[in-house]
Structures are given as C-alpha cells and as structure tokens.
Amino acid sequence: MIIIMDPKTEIQNINKVQECIESNGLGVYSSRGESYLIIGVIGDSGKLDSNKLLRFDGVQKVLKVEEPFKKANRLFKPDDTIVDIEGKKIGGGNLGIIAGPCSVESEEQIIKIAKDIKAAGGNFLRGGAFKPRTSPYSFQGLELEGLELLKKAKKETGLPIVTEIMSTDYIDQFVDNVDVIQVGARNMQNFDLLKQLGKTNKPILLKRGLSATIEEWIMSAEYILAGGNENVILCERGIRTFETYTRNTLDLSAIPMVKRLSHLPVIVDPSHAGGYWYLVEPLAKAAIMAGADGLMIEVHNDPKNALSDGQQSIKPENFRALMDKIRVCAEIEGKIIK
Amino acid sequence: MIIIMDPKTEIQNINKVQECIESNGLGVYSSRGESYLIIGVIGDSGKLDSNKLLRFDGVQKVLKVEEPFKKANRLFKPDDTIVDIEGKKIGGGNLGIIAGPCSVESEEQIIKIAKDIKAAGGNFLRGGAFKPRTSPYSFQGLELEGLELLKKAKKETGLPIVTEIMSTDYIDQFVDNVDVIQVGARNMQNFDLLKQLGKTNKPILLKRGLSATIEEWIMSAEYILAGGNENVILCERGIRTFETYTRNTLDLSAIPMVKRLSHLPVIVDPSHAGGYWYLVEPLAKAAIMAGADGLMIEVHNDPKNALSDGQQSIKPENFRALMDKIRVCAEIEGKIIK
Amino acid sequence: MIIIMDPKTEIQNINKVQECIESNGLGVYSSRGESYLIIGVIGDSGKLDSNKLLRFDGVQKVLKVEEPFKKANRLFKPDDTIVDIEGKKIGGGNLGIIAGPCSVESEEQIIKIAKDIKAAGGNFLRGGAFKPRTSPYSFQGLELEGLELLKKAKKETGLPIVTEIMSTDYIDQFVDNVDVIQVGARNMQNFDLLKQLGKTNKPILLKRGLSATIEEWIMSAEYILAGGNENVILCERGIRTFETYTRNTLDLSAIPMVKRLSHLPVIVDPSHAGGYWYLVEPLAKAAIMAGADGLMIEVHNDPKNALSDGQQSIKPENFRALMDKIRVCAEIEGKIIK
Amino acid sequence: MIIIMDPKTEIQNINKVQECIESNGLGVYSSRGESYLIIGVIGDSGKLDSNKLLRFDGVQKVLKVEEPFKKANRLFKPDDTIVDIEGKKIGGGNLGIIAGPCSVESEEQIIKIAKDIKAAGGNFLRGGAFKPRTSPYSFQGLELEGLELLKKAKKETGLPIVTEIMSTDYIDQFVDNVDVIQVGARNMQNFDLLKQLGKTNKPILLKRGLSATIEEWIMSAEYILAGGNENVILCERGIRTFETYTRNTLDLSAIPMVKRLSHLPVIVDPSHAGGYWYLVEPLAKAAIMAGADGLMIEVHNDPKNALSDGQQSIKPENFRALMDKIRVCAEIEGKIIK
C-alpha cells in the first residue's frame, strides 16, 4: 500500500499517518521531494483499512499494490490446486464435466438423466434440490427429498453429486450426502455461509455473483480457505450487464485472468450465462479453449416440461454430441476427462 | 402474459401451448390473422414460467404484461404503507432519519453518537454489530456484544435501533433486541433469510442488492410480505456500474419509480452510495426532493479511527448542520420527522 | 505516476524504465527497500503512456496519481467557470434552465413552446434540428430548416438557442445561428468534432456518453478547452446500467464529484435520464439540490403527437408548475435564474 | 408491435390509438376480454414510435415483437453474407485474420510487421493512421502519412489494408486507399459518418460501441446497409462493465446471438477486449470456437516502444505460434483462412 500525501502538508500530519501504520505492526518508508511525498507500507498491508487512511489530513490518495487475497493467491502457491472428488479430479489438467437438470423433479427423471450423462462421458451429476427463485411463488425445489433422489442416482451411476446449499441449517445433511457443495451466485457474499463451509472439508463450488468483481469473487473463496477448507472450485456463470438479448454476459476473459491470479480451478456454466439452449455449445467449446477446468451444463430429458430453466437446458442427445466436441477441445488443450 | 407464435405453425403446437396454460388453472384467449398469432393468458400468469413456454414448438416470444409482485404492488393496495416503530413512523409523509456509526465499537462511542443524533433531530439509531466484510481478515463486528451496546444506547436516548442481520442463527436475538432488522445488499437474495424474516412481525429494512433490478428488489420484499410480515422498508444504497470515482452509483430515479409500482416506503443511504463524506449532504438533500421516505446516514465522532468506512462517515457537527437542511427540504415536500 | 517494480529485478531493467521516463523530459525519483522498489515520476506524467510502461521487464504495476485533465482541472483554476450567453449565465451560482421540444417540428410549434417557456421562467430554448436516432427509418429532424425555425423562435422570445450538432459539415451554420452548440451523448468521443469545436468560440454543451466515466467525460471537455474554447458546459443525462424500468440511470453523485474535480458548470437532463414524463419533476428538484448549475427539460405542447420522445416530455402547464418548485430549490441553494 | 390497454378505458381512447396506427399506413387488430384489451399492429411496425404510443390515454404498455432491423435481419436473407476483399473472404466459412500494430509508426515498422503477419498466415493488415485517444495530449496518429505507409506495406505483401476512419472529411482518401474502412467503437453511433459510408461501396468493419446493445449495434449496421452498401463486417471488441482487472469484458455470447439474428459476418478483437497481451491467445481461440468469422489482433515488433497500446500487443513470434493454434481451431470448425 502506498499513501500519496500533499507535499506541503505539515510534519505532524505525516507523523500521524506513520503512527497509524506502525500501530498495526507494519513498517514504513517514506520518500519526499519538492512535488511529491510518498509513504509506503512494509509488510502485510491487508491489515490496514485504506478507507481509514483517506480520512487523515494531508492524505490525497491511497493506492493498493498487493492483491488482498493470500491463501488463494498464486504468488504464494504457484502450483494448480487439484480438487479430488472420489478419484475424479478438477484442476491441473483435469476437466470436470458436471451435468444434469436445473431441478431434481422425480426419481425417474434424475436417474434417467444421470444414466444419459454417464453414457455421454460426463463425470459429475448436478441437480437442484433447494432452488433460489426470484419469486416466492415459483417452485422452490424438492428440498431434502431431492437430496435423497440425487443419492439414488449416484448409487445407480457412480457419478458424484453437485448441488446447491441455501441455508446454514442444512450443512450437516449436505456434508453427509453431497460430494460437492455449490454456493450459488446470490449467496457468493453470504459470509456466514462461507465461514461455516470453511469449517467443513467438503469440496465447494463457488459461483461468481452477478455483479462480483474478480477480486471479490476470489475474496469469497478466501473466506472458505481461511477457515481451513482448501477444496474450492470457482465457477464463472455470467455477469450482469446492460445487454438483454442474453440472460447474462459470460465473462470468459475472467478465466485466464483468475488462473493467473490464483491456483484454484475455474469452471464455466454456459447454460446460465447465455440463458438459451442454442448458446450452450458455442460457449462450452469457447470456455475450454479459454482455459476452463470444466463445465457445468443443464441437461433435461423433457425441457418443455422442466420445472425450471427449461429454455436453457439441452437434451441428452445434444449433450452426447456436445461431449464429442468437448473431447476434441480437451485434447487440443492437453487436458483429460476421467 | 402474451405468447407470440409463428402464424404458420401447425394447429397441434397451438393446442399444446393452450393446454399447458389451462393445466395451470388459467384461461386462454387467442387472436389470429395472416401475419400474427397471439395467445393471451387470462388470470394470474405469475403461476406460469415464461421460460418454459419458450421451449414449445412454434413459440417465438413470451411477453410479460403484469408485474410479478402482488402484495407489494400498489395496484392492489393504493395507499402508502406506513411502518410504525414505537410510535415513530416511516412512509406516508413521515421521514425516518436513521443515523449512527458503521460499526458499534464501544459503549462510550455508541452512547455518545446516539446522544448527538438525538440532539440533532435524527429519530433512529443505526450501528453494525455483525459486519459483512469483503475480506475475512477485516474487523467483523462486536457481534452479540454489539447488540447489547445498542440496547444501552437506546435506553439512554429512546432512539429505536436499526442493525443488520447476517445469519438465520440469530433471528431470535434480533427479534428480542432490535427494532428494525436490516437485510444488507449482499443478502438481498438470501431467500432462506427472507423467508424466516417473513415469519416474524419485526419491521425489516431491505437494502437493494448491488446489481438488483427494481423488479428483483421488490420481489425480495415480496418474499417477506408473502410470509405474513407487512412491515418492509426498502433502502436504495447505490448500484454497481462502471464508474469508479464514486463507490457506487446512487439510483435516485428508482425512488419515484418504486413509489409508483409499490406502496412500500423507500429510504436512501447516501453514505454507502457515494462512498465519501463530502457527497453525503448533496445526495441526502437530493434524495428527499426525489421523494424518499427517509435517510440512513453514517455518523462517527472520530472517522479517522473508525473501525470501518470512516471515509464515508460525517461528524456529529456536520450531521447537525445537515439536519437543518433536511428539515427545510422536508417542509417543502410536506413531510414530517418525528 | 508511480511505477512499482519487482524488488528483485536486475538493475538494467530499472535503468531502462528510468531512461524511458527521462526521454520524455520528466524527472525520476526512486525508493528501494527489501520488499519494495518504487519509481516515481516528477513533472507532468500526462506525457507518459502508462500502458507502455507495463511492458518493461520487472514492472509490476503502474499507478496514476494525478488526474489526466489540466485545463478542466479545478486544481489549476479554483474558481467556477461562468459561461455567459448573451447576458444569461450558467455556473458560479447561476442556473441555466434550458427547455423545449425534443425535435423542432414546425414554426407554429416551436414559437408556441418558446413563448410558454419564457412565460414560465426558463431562460434558454432547446429543440433538435438534427436528430441522432438509433434507427435509420426514424424521423431524422428538419435539419437546416429546423435551425431557421429556432431563429424565428429566438426572435420572438429573446431566448438563446441550444441545439445539437451531428456533423462537422455544419459547423459554420451552427456558429452563425446557434447560441449554445450541443454535443450529444453518442458523439462525446467523436474527437474530430470536439477538436473542430475547440477552434470556435461558441459555448458548447457536452453531454456525458452513455458509458463514459467521469474521467473520460472531463477529458472530452479537455479536447475543446485544449483547442482554445473555454466555454464548456457539462450535462449529465443518465448512464447505461442493467436497470430497465428507467431509460437510463441518472448519476446525481457525478454532480458534486465533477464540481470537486473541475471548475466547469454541470447541468442535468432529467428527461432523457428517466425516460418518463412523471420522473422529470422529482429528478429535476433532486438535481438542483445535488448542486447542478441548471437543467435541460423536454417540453412539448402535444406530447402524444410529438415526432420523438413524447413519453418523456412534459406539457407547458407542468413546466410552469415545475418552475415554481425549481425557484424554491434555487433559493435554498442560494442560486439565481436570470 | 402490441399495445396493451386498460380494459376499462373508454372506447374513444381505443379509437385514437387505432387511428394513430392507421394513419401510418398500418393495419390493426384488436382483441378484448373482461381482463384484457390488446391492439396489435399489422405491417411494418418499425414505422411507429413506441414511445409516442405510450402517451395515449389508456395505454399501459407497448411491446415490441419484431426486431427493428430489416436489411441486416437473417429472417429476410437467410444465407451468410460473405464479404470479398480482393479475393480474400470473410463470412460463410471464411476466416479473416486481421493483424498489425495499433498505430502505424514508420515505414520500416509497418513493412516489417506486415511481412511477419503474411509469413505467419494472417490475411489482412491493420494499422491505425488516425487514432481516437481519450486524451488530447496523446499521440494522435500519423494521419494521411500513415495511409501512405500502409499502402507501401500492402505493395510489399499483398495484404489488404484495414484502418480506422474518424472524420467524414477523409472519406474520399479512405475510399481510394483503404480496403476495409473501420468504424471505431466510439463512433458506432456517429450516424452522420455511417450514412456517408453507406453511400460508398467499400467494405466497412463496424466495431461494437462500449455500451452498445446487440440491437443498437445491428441498427448501426442497418444505417450503412440502408444507404446501399451491403459489405458490413461486425466486430465485437469487449463491452464496458464493472470489472476492472480486464480492460473490457469480451462478450462472446454475442457471437452466436448475432449470427442467429443477422447474416452479417462477425469477427472478434481479443486485444482490445482483454487489454493484456497474455489474454490474446485464450480469447482468440475461444472466439473461433464460439463461431467468429475472424479475428483482429494487435501485433507489434517492439511492444515496449509502441506509441499506443503496447501492453495488449503480441510479438510476431507469438503471433506465429498463435496462428498454428488458430488453424487447428479453424479446422475443427470447418472453416478456412485464405
């Protein structure tokens, strides 16, 4: 952190800023000329609140130099994190292809789709049991019954389960029954939830919030890592912009950027990003070529009668065709799906 | 809801759409010409999922006609909702002026500021006990001890307390100790929290999410109303845009627009919106003239040493001066503060 | 400008950066410790391209300290600029109330509205002769004939004319016939147009682009000032965000922020910002209380039959009522309209 | 276009709306029930201003059904447009790989880079002669001298030239000397420029504005097509969002969406989108897999000393390596570069 001060400010103002920094256990260096006066912080300036420094007399600007994340920072852990879920891996050259319906609707539905996904080569099953819906009058999911159905589908296919948690009340059930716990975009900054998940050892799939910056997204992962849980997978699913032709704007630039900043794996959800089934294939292929460590794709055997998000789900036969293309992309990129 | 279909589509496709609508207990009308084919829904089309209809063959577009909110809709309750908190009112011509520090820091601090606010004419005390922070390494609030200190400040001054809840685990303590429970911007779509708050009878202050549309914001209020709690106050606090000179972009157009769409009171938080203490006065005055039912303002006796958000807090003497100006604005707008 | 370098970089990399800075006629200071290495620029670092410095080996970050605008910067000209148009002033405590139809449609129309505006107390007449329309198939304005009609309306009422220029081809006609030349939001970064307007001595009303940052907006003003024309009035008219209930999002925080950064007057266009006639009054009052130096308001005698933007125009009788309220706001703010 | 009216409105209000529609030469159908009243427009409702209709008494909403573009609409021209530039094609399975420096700097520079691009397999040469710069104090390009140098580079290599126009004053020189005239993001709604380019027969590369919706972007193409020039190539180059780690946010979802809506070719500029050289490769590959008809890439032999945008330029050796990867992607997608 660097503090720019008015070069004409009185000496006691400079002293106050330095004292404030030192009282946080940090060192100070300063550099002064006719037209400049700079105070730099030595040590971990994450302990300092830049906003607070702005209130000192004579301070003109406070510039951050370091990234605020530590455990998630590639600087301090250069090697890719590989999350291992019952032998299936995500990160470090391993692609996780997570597919399934938006909502779990019935035993028959979820088992049928799970079998189709496995046959096509997907290696994880997704399905919503608890559903975050904008309207209180929309279908809210089968809840705990949905978890049971997912377990049955796992038993039939061996596919590990990925499903979203919406309340800290159910953490125990999720830890017991689910293989990857998903935190949805709307809960990305539900810090209470993040803290509690940090105390578990379950892999967490952390979706990017609709208006979250890359820094905020990684900082939310940092909450989980700081609690001791290092199994975090990030998921880009589109951000909110002014464009209305698509549901959200998929930010693929974030993939190489996050991978540069952090060692955590990053996957992409082309279904929620685009919002239309016909955008899934081009965006899925593009995501792999941009460096994603996997995909999360909505597949439904009867999209017309899906209880949620039918317009963005593809059919099992389309998923099969898509997997063929994804395998080609994976090969070019030197990555494996297993 | 209106469904636009391809005028050349086969009759069975039209029939399938009509059956889907009717199976939801709704009526259908259709209108057909050479170059158009329209199916309209009669009844509460909130029961229908527009996305689902998009998957039917022959459907070109689905247009929403009604707003999706019901209990929050001014159409169905034309009169302003007035929230009464221990005799102090917000809405329907009554301004709530909620002021206090970002974080409760000590007994001395909160009591001193509370007295200053009361003396200046503020009618509610705010203060954070549980703090949502982007970084896990930042000060997270005094938590339950903070609630106790707020109660002491209330005992000294009589000012009702407004403070933020971050976890459903503490709902009982909040219901027992707090007068208005605040839901922060980051939890605006924490639907589990909203549902549980809907079952209490406490007034809820619902902040707008950083990227929430007006519709989504009112729909989150609808979650609380649908649960049976009609005491909801909305709070605009700036949305996220590309602009970086200010912390957020205060959306004052939302005030008259929300008041047209809904009967709920809407207040404005100029401190978080602008992010700098020198923006508080112009934005506070502007908010009242745009029709806001109140303000939420950060006041700190020693902003330089505030544990959070010092740069956007004003000092008690500035708050006193601001209150004089707010009273002038209130008078022009025919509103009262009591 | 401050360059943060890798403290472990080789000495020749540091030398190369310093040489690059010095070759631009600027001075250098550097400060080095175990964990930091900073190079600061002495002099006008606007001459340096920060992006270029990022390509030097060993450079980690380039931080800008100064604002990039000079002539528009309040630092170098602390007093408010007052633009004088035939004795009517905007800035420095003087409000410009510019009103009129979106498009000039006929002699009768523009003269009638001009008289109504004058009677109500507006001090400038607006009216589009050349219209920027999203569609090539929409009404494009009466063009030069429109300018003639505006002149007739000025002759009848004495109100100076404000109208938009869309092409450098017409600069001479605008200089001869128009009192304030408006640059529309879509042309805010039409640098060729800005340069040519900088060579005239006409007052320029520069609207903010739909996605222009405050810095870019002031830099566009800088283009005009750098050419020698110091009569620039900025106009905030709403920025583009994700919100769709309103046409744009009026950024009133920009008013106090721009006035802090620059000495130029800033007015507000509540008609384009909100997009609906019923938002004009609350936003107009709010703008004055936020510190605006004036307003630009669409008034049409027959909005239903307006050739453009009827939905956001108010009727002359509403404008009269609005002026009464604006006068009250102006008095509170200590400003005059003449 | 569909107009939703209050079902309880008086008959004369309905009549007035119908008369307004009919006076534009359009037909009307209406459909009325207890709880609904709909008026539909028969014919080309692009002639109607939806905003105007909103001002009629009894009108509740105006819903657009058709896209507003005609000549650019795939509905009316299902086959891909292929733009042919001296035998090199863009669109319909043909990729245009346009590469070169941000700015033309010298004869030596542009000829060297052109040769490198040709050797690597690029089929067009880009280079800015007129540069749109945020600051009036930045390098503005070599202007007409730059055009001459581009012509020399073309003579040496045979690569057709793509360069940006900033002023209608130079249209003749551009028509005479340039092979593809680029309209930059900041001029996307410089309608005067678009109209004049519509009267030429030169291929136009139309970049998307920083905050332009897909609809507005295609409507700007429509301006050129409506003038009679059918050789338009669209170019996605990133939109403006809240994210600051990358220069802009590349909107790859726009590629399949535009190709669905329009027959025009769409290429991608990964250099401006990401803003950093290390993002170019992943985004370039992703663009091809998302269906782009080509790429526009900044290549500079000495990025450190580039006069503009050095941080986002790649070196010729990196371009050569990138071309190898692009050829693999092209083959998978069944596209050719020639």
PDB file of C-alpha atoms in Angstrom, chain A residues 16 46 49 51-52 54-57 68 70-71 132-137 140 143 166-169 186-187 189-192 195-196 210-213 216 219-220 222-223 226 240 247 276-277 303-315, chain B residues 16 46 49 51-52 54-57 68 70-71 132-137 140 143 166-169 186-187 189-192 195-196 210-213 216 219-220 222-223 226 240 247 276-277 303-315:
ATOM      1  CA  LYS A  16       0.094  10.637  12.370  1.00  0.00           C
ATOM      2  CA  GLY A  46      -4.031  -6.317   4.241  1.00  0.00           C
ATOM      3  CA  ASP A  49      -8.063  -0.252   6.017  1.00  0.00           C
ATOM      4  CA  ASN A  51     -10.534   3.879   3.599  1.00  0.00           C
ATOM      5  CA  LYS A  52      -9.479   4.839   7.091  1.00  0.00           C
ATOM      6  CA  LEU A  54      -8.145   8.535   3.486  1.00  0.00           C
ATOM      7  CA  ARG A  55      -9.523  10.456   6.456  1.00  0.00           C
ATOM      8  CA  PHE A  56      -6.118  11.668   7.707  1.00  0.00           C
ATOM      9  CA  ASP A  57      -5.274  15.291   6.984  1.00  0.00           C
ATOM     10  CA  PRO A  68      -5.853  -8.671  -0.907  1.00  0.00           C
ATOM     11  CA  LYS A  70      -3.429 -14.672   0.428  1.00  0.00           C
ATOM     12  CA  LYS A  71      -4.322 -18.357   0.547  1.00  0.00           C
ATOM     13  CA  PRO A 132     -33.122 -19.967  -5.284  1.00  0.00           C
ATOM     14  CA  ARG A 133     -36.012 -18.360  -7.173  1.00  0.00           C
ATOM     15  CA  THR A 134     -36.630 -14.666  -7.707  1.00  0.00           C
ATOM     16  CA  SER A 135     -40.307 -15.163  -6.919  1.00  0.00           C
ATOM     17  CA  PRO A 136     -41.692 -16.696  -3.707  1.00  0.00           C
ATOM     18  CA  TYR A 137     -44.478 -18.134  -5.862  1.00  0.00           C
ATOM     19  CA  GLN A 140     -38.696 -23.930  -4.650  1.00  0.00           C
ATOM     20  CA  GLU A 143     -35.560 -29.908  -0.743  1.00  0.00           C
ATOM     21  CA  MET A 166     -29.100 -22.211   0.511  1.00  0.00           C
ATOM     22  CA  SER A 167     -29.102 -22.272   4.273  1.00  0.00           C
ATOM     23  CA  THR A 168     -26.646 -22.994   7.041  1.00  0.00           C
ATOM     24  CA  ASP A 169     -29.405 -25.048   8.677  1.00  0.00           C
ATOM     25  CA  ARG A 186     -26.807 -14.910  -4.994  1.00  0.00           C
ATOM     26  CA  ASN A 187     -25.039 -16.260  -1.906  1.00  0.00           C
ATOM     27  CA  GLN A 189     -21.219 -12.895  -0.307  1.00  0.00           C
ATOM     28  CA  ASN A 190     -23.320 -14.697   2.308  1.00  0.00           C
ATOM     29  CA  PHE A 191     -20.309 -14.557   4.577  1.00  0.00           C
ATOM     30  CA  ASP A 192     -21.947 -16.525   7.377  1.00  0.00           C
ATOM     31  CA  LYS A 195     -17.439 -19.225   7.127  1.00  0.00           C
ATOM     32  CA  GLN A 196     -19.370 -22.326   8.087  1.00  0.00           C
ATOM     33  CA  LEU A 210     -23.898 -11.420 -10.788  1.00  0.00           C
ATOM     34  CA  SER A 211     -22.018  -8.220 -10.111  1.00  0.00           C
ATOM     35  CA  ALA A 212     -18.965  -9.539  -8.329  1.00  0.00           C
ATOM     36  CA  THR A 213     -15.567  -8.347  -9.438  1.00  0.00           C
ATOM     37  CA  GLU A 216     -14.474 -10.019  -4.645  1.00  0.00           C
ATOM     38  CA  MET A 219     -12.020 -12.956  -1.634  1.00  0.00           C
ATOM     39  CA  SER A 220     -15.152 -15.052  -1.076  1.00  0.00           C
ATOM     40  CA  GLU A 222     -10.559 -16.777   0.655  1.00  0.00           C
ATOM     41  CA  TYR A 223     -13.253 -16.907   3.370  1.00  0.00           C
ATOM     42  CA  ALA A 226      -9.151 -19.117   5.643  1.00  0.00           C
ATOM     43  CA  ARG A 240     -24.960  -8.722 -15.216  1.00  0.00           C
ATOM     44  CA  ARG A 247     -29.589 -13.752 -19.896  1.00  0.00           C
ATOM     45  CA  TYR A 276     -30.740 -20.217 -24.216  1.00  0.00           C
ATOM     46  CA  TRP A 277     -30.065 -23.814 -25.148  1.00  0.00           C
ATOM     47  CA  PRO A 303     -37.073 -29.314 -21.386  1.00  0.00           C
ATOM     48  CA  LYS A 304     -40.608 -28.229 -22.297  1.00  0.00           C
ATOM     49  CA  ASN A 305     -41.908 -29.644 -19.064  1.00  0.00           C
ATOM     50  CA  ALA A 306     -38.933 -28.819 -16.873  1.00  0.00           C
ATOM     51  CA  LEU A 307     -39.965 -27.194 -13.592  1.00  0.00           C
ATOM     52  CA  SER A 308     -37.277 -24.557 -14.009  1.00  0.00           C
ATOM     53  CA  ASP A 309     -34.966 -23.118 -16.674  1.00  0.00           C
ATOM     54  CA  GLY A 310     -36.182 -25.349 -19.496  1.00  0.00           C
ATOM     55  CA  GLN A 311     -35.208 -22.790 -22.107  1.00  0.00           C
ATOM     56  CA  GLN A 312     -31.521 -23.133 -21.290  1.00  0.00           C
ATOM     57  CA  SER A 313     -31.367 -26.934 -20.926  1.00  0.00           C
ATOM     58  CA  ILE A 314     -30.174 -29.186 -23.704  1.00  0.00           C
ATOM     59  CA  LYS A 315     -31.489 -32.662 -24.349  1.00  0.00           C
TER      60      LYS A 315
ATOM     61  CA  LYS B  16     -50.120 -27.752 -26.708  1.00  0.00           C
ATOM     62  CA  GLY B  46     -47.413 -15.405 -12.187  1.00  0.00           C
ATOM     63  CA  ASP B  49     -42.925 -19.930 -16.093  1.00  0.00           C
ATOM     64  CA  ASN B  51     -39.046 -19.674 -19.827  1.00  0.00           C
ATOM     65  CA  LYS B  52     -40.853 -22.958 -20.063  1.00  0.00           C
ATOM     66  CA  LEU B  54     -40.257 -20.627 -24.828  1.00  0.00           C
ATOM     67  CA  ARG B  55     -39.450 -24.288 -25.386  1.00  0.00           C
ATOM     68  CA  PHE B  56     -42.739 -25.124 -27.127  1.00  0.00           C
ATOM     69  CA  ASP B  57     -42.556 -25.533 -30.887  1.00  0.00           C
ATOM     70  CA  PRO B  68     -44.749 -10.274 -10.904  1.00  0.00           C
ATOM     71  CA  LYS B  70     -48.641  -8.941  -5.762  1.00  0.00           C
ATOM     72  CA  LYS B  71     -48.621  -7.970  -2.081  1.00  0.00           C
ATOM     73  CA  PRO B 132     -20.367  -8.094   6.150  1.00  0.00           C
ATOM     74  CA  ARG B 133     -16.781  -7.527   5.018  1.00  0.00           C
ATOM     75  CA  THR B 134     -15.268  -8.422   1.665  1.00  0.00           C
ATOM     76  CA  SER B 135     -12.173  -9.736   3.421  1.00  0.00           C
ATOM     77  CA  PRO B 136     -12.136 -12.450   6.091  1.00  0.00           C
ATOM     78  CA  TYR B 137      -9.222 -10.575   7.649  1.00  0.00           C
ATOM     79  CA  GLN B 140     -16.160  -8.500  11.625  1.00  0.00           C
ATOM     80  CA  GLU B 143     -21.488  -9.380  17.246  1.00  0.00           C
ATOM     81  CA  MET B 166     -26.267 -11.794   8.646  1.00  0.00           C
ATOM     82  CA  SER B 167     -27.374 -15.229   9.739  1.00  0.00           C
ATOM     83  CA  THR B 168     -30.620 -17.005  10.441  1.00  0.00           C
ATOM     84  CA  ASP B 169     -28.938 -18.384  13.581  1.00  0.00           C
ATOM     85  CA  ARG B 186     -25.290  -8.769  -0.216  1.00  0.00           C
ATOM     86  CA  ASN B 187     -28.116 -10.771   1.350  1.00  0.00           C
ATOM     87  CA  GLN B 189     -31.437 -12.591  -2.410  1.00  0.00           C
ATOM     88  CA  ASN B 190     -30.602 -14.802   0.562  1.00  0.00           C
ATOM     89  CA  PHE B 191     -34.067 -16.294   0.190  1.00  0.00           C
ATOM     90  CA  ASP B 192     -33.750 -18.526   3.226  1.00  0.00           C
ATOM     91  CA  LYS B 195     -38.448 -16.439   4.330  1.00  0.00           C
ATOM     92  CA  GLN B 196     -37.578 -16.674   8.006  1.00  0.00           C
ATOM     93  CA  LEU B 210     -25.592  -4.055  -5.872  1.00  0.00           C
ATOM     94  CA  SER B 211     -26.875  -5.364  -9.169  1.00  0.00           C
ATOM     95  CA  ALA B 212     -30.524  -5.921  -8.354  1.00  0.00           C
ATOM     96  CA  THR B 213     -33.128  -4.596 -10.745  1.00  0.00           C
ATOM     97  CA  GLU B 216     -35.879  -8.186  -8.195  1.00  0.00           C
ATOM     98  CA  MET B 219     -39.663  -9.431  -5.384  1.00  0.00           C
ATOM     99  CA  SER B 220     -37.346  -9.877  -2.400  1.00  0.00           C
ATOM    100  CA  GLU B 222     -42.495  -9.915  -1.682  1.00  0.00           C
ATOM    101  CA  TYR B 223     -40.793 -12.915  -0.035  1.00  0.00           C
ATOM    102  CA  ALA B 226     -45.744 -13.388   1.417  1.00  0.00           C
ATOM    103  CA  ARG B 240     -22.767  -1.135  -9.241  1.00  0.00           C
ATOM    104  CA  ARG B 247     -18.114   3.885  -4.568  1.00  0.00           C
ATOM    105  CA  TYR B 276     -17.137   9.816   0.510  1.00  0.00           C
ATOM    106  CA  TRP B 277     -18.260  12.052   3.368  1.00  0.00           C
ATOM    107  CA  PRO B 303     -13.964   8.999  11.470  1.00  0.00           C
ATOM    108  CA  LYS B 304     -10.191   8.734  11.266  1.00  0.00           C
ATOM    109  CA  ASN B 305     -10.201   5.984  13.837  1.00  0.00           C
ATOM    110  CA  ALA B 306     -13.437   4.301  12.820  1.00  0.00           C
ATOM    111  CA  LEU B 307     -13.076   0.544  12.532  1.00  0.00           C
ATOM    112  CA  SER B 308     -14.910   0.583   9.192  1.00  0.00           C
ATOM    113  CA  ASP B 309     -15.978   3.003   6.483  1.00  0.00           C
ATOM    114  CA  GLY B 310     -14.504   6.096   8.104  1.00  0.00           C
ATOM    115  CA  GLN B 311     -14.122   7.821   4.760  1.00  0.00           C
ATOM    116  CA  GLN B 312     -17.863   7.960   4.214  1.00  0.00           C
ATOM    117  CA  SER B 313     -18.913   8.953   7.750  1.00  0.00           C
ATOM    118  CA  ILE B 314     -19.701  12.524   8.703  1.00  0.00           C
ATOM    119  CA  LYS B 315     -19.017  14.036  12.109  1.00  0.00           C
TER     120      LYS B 315
END
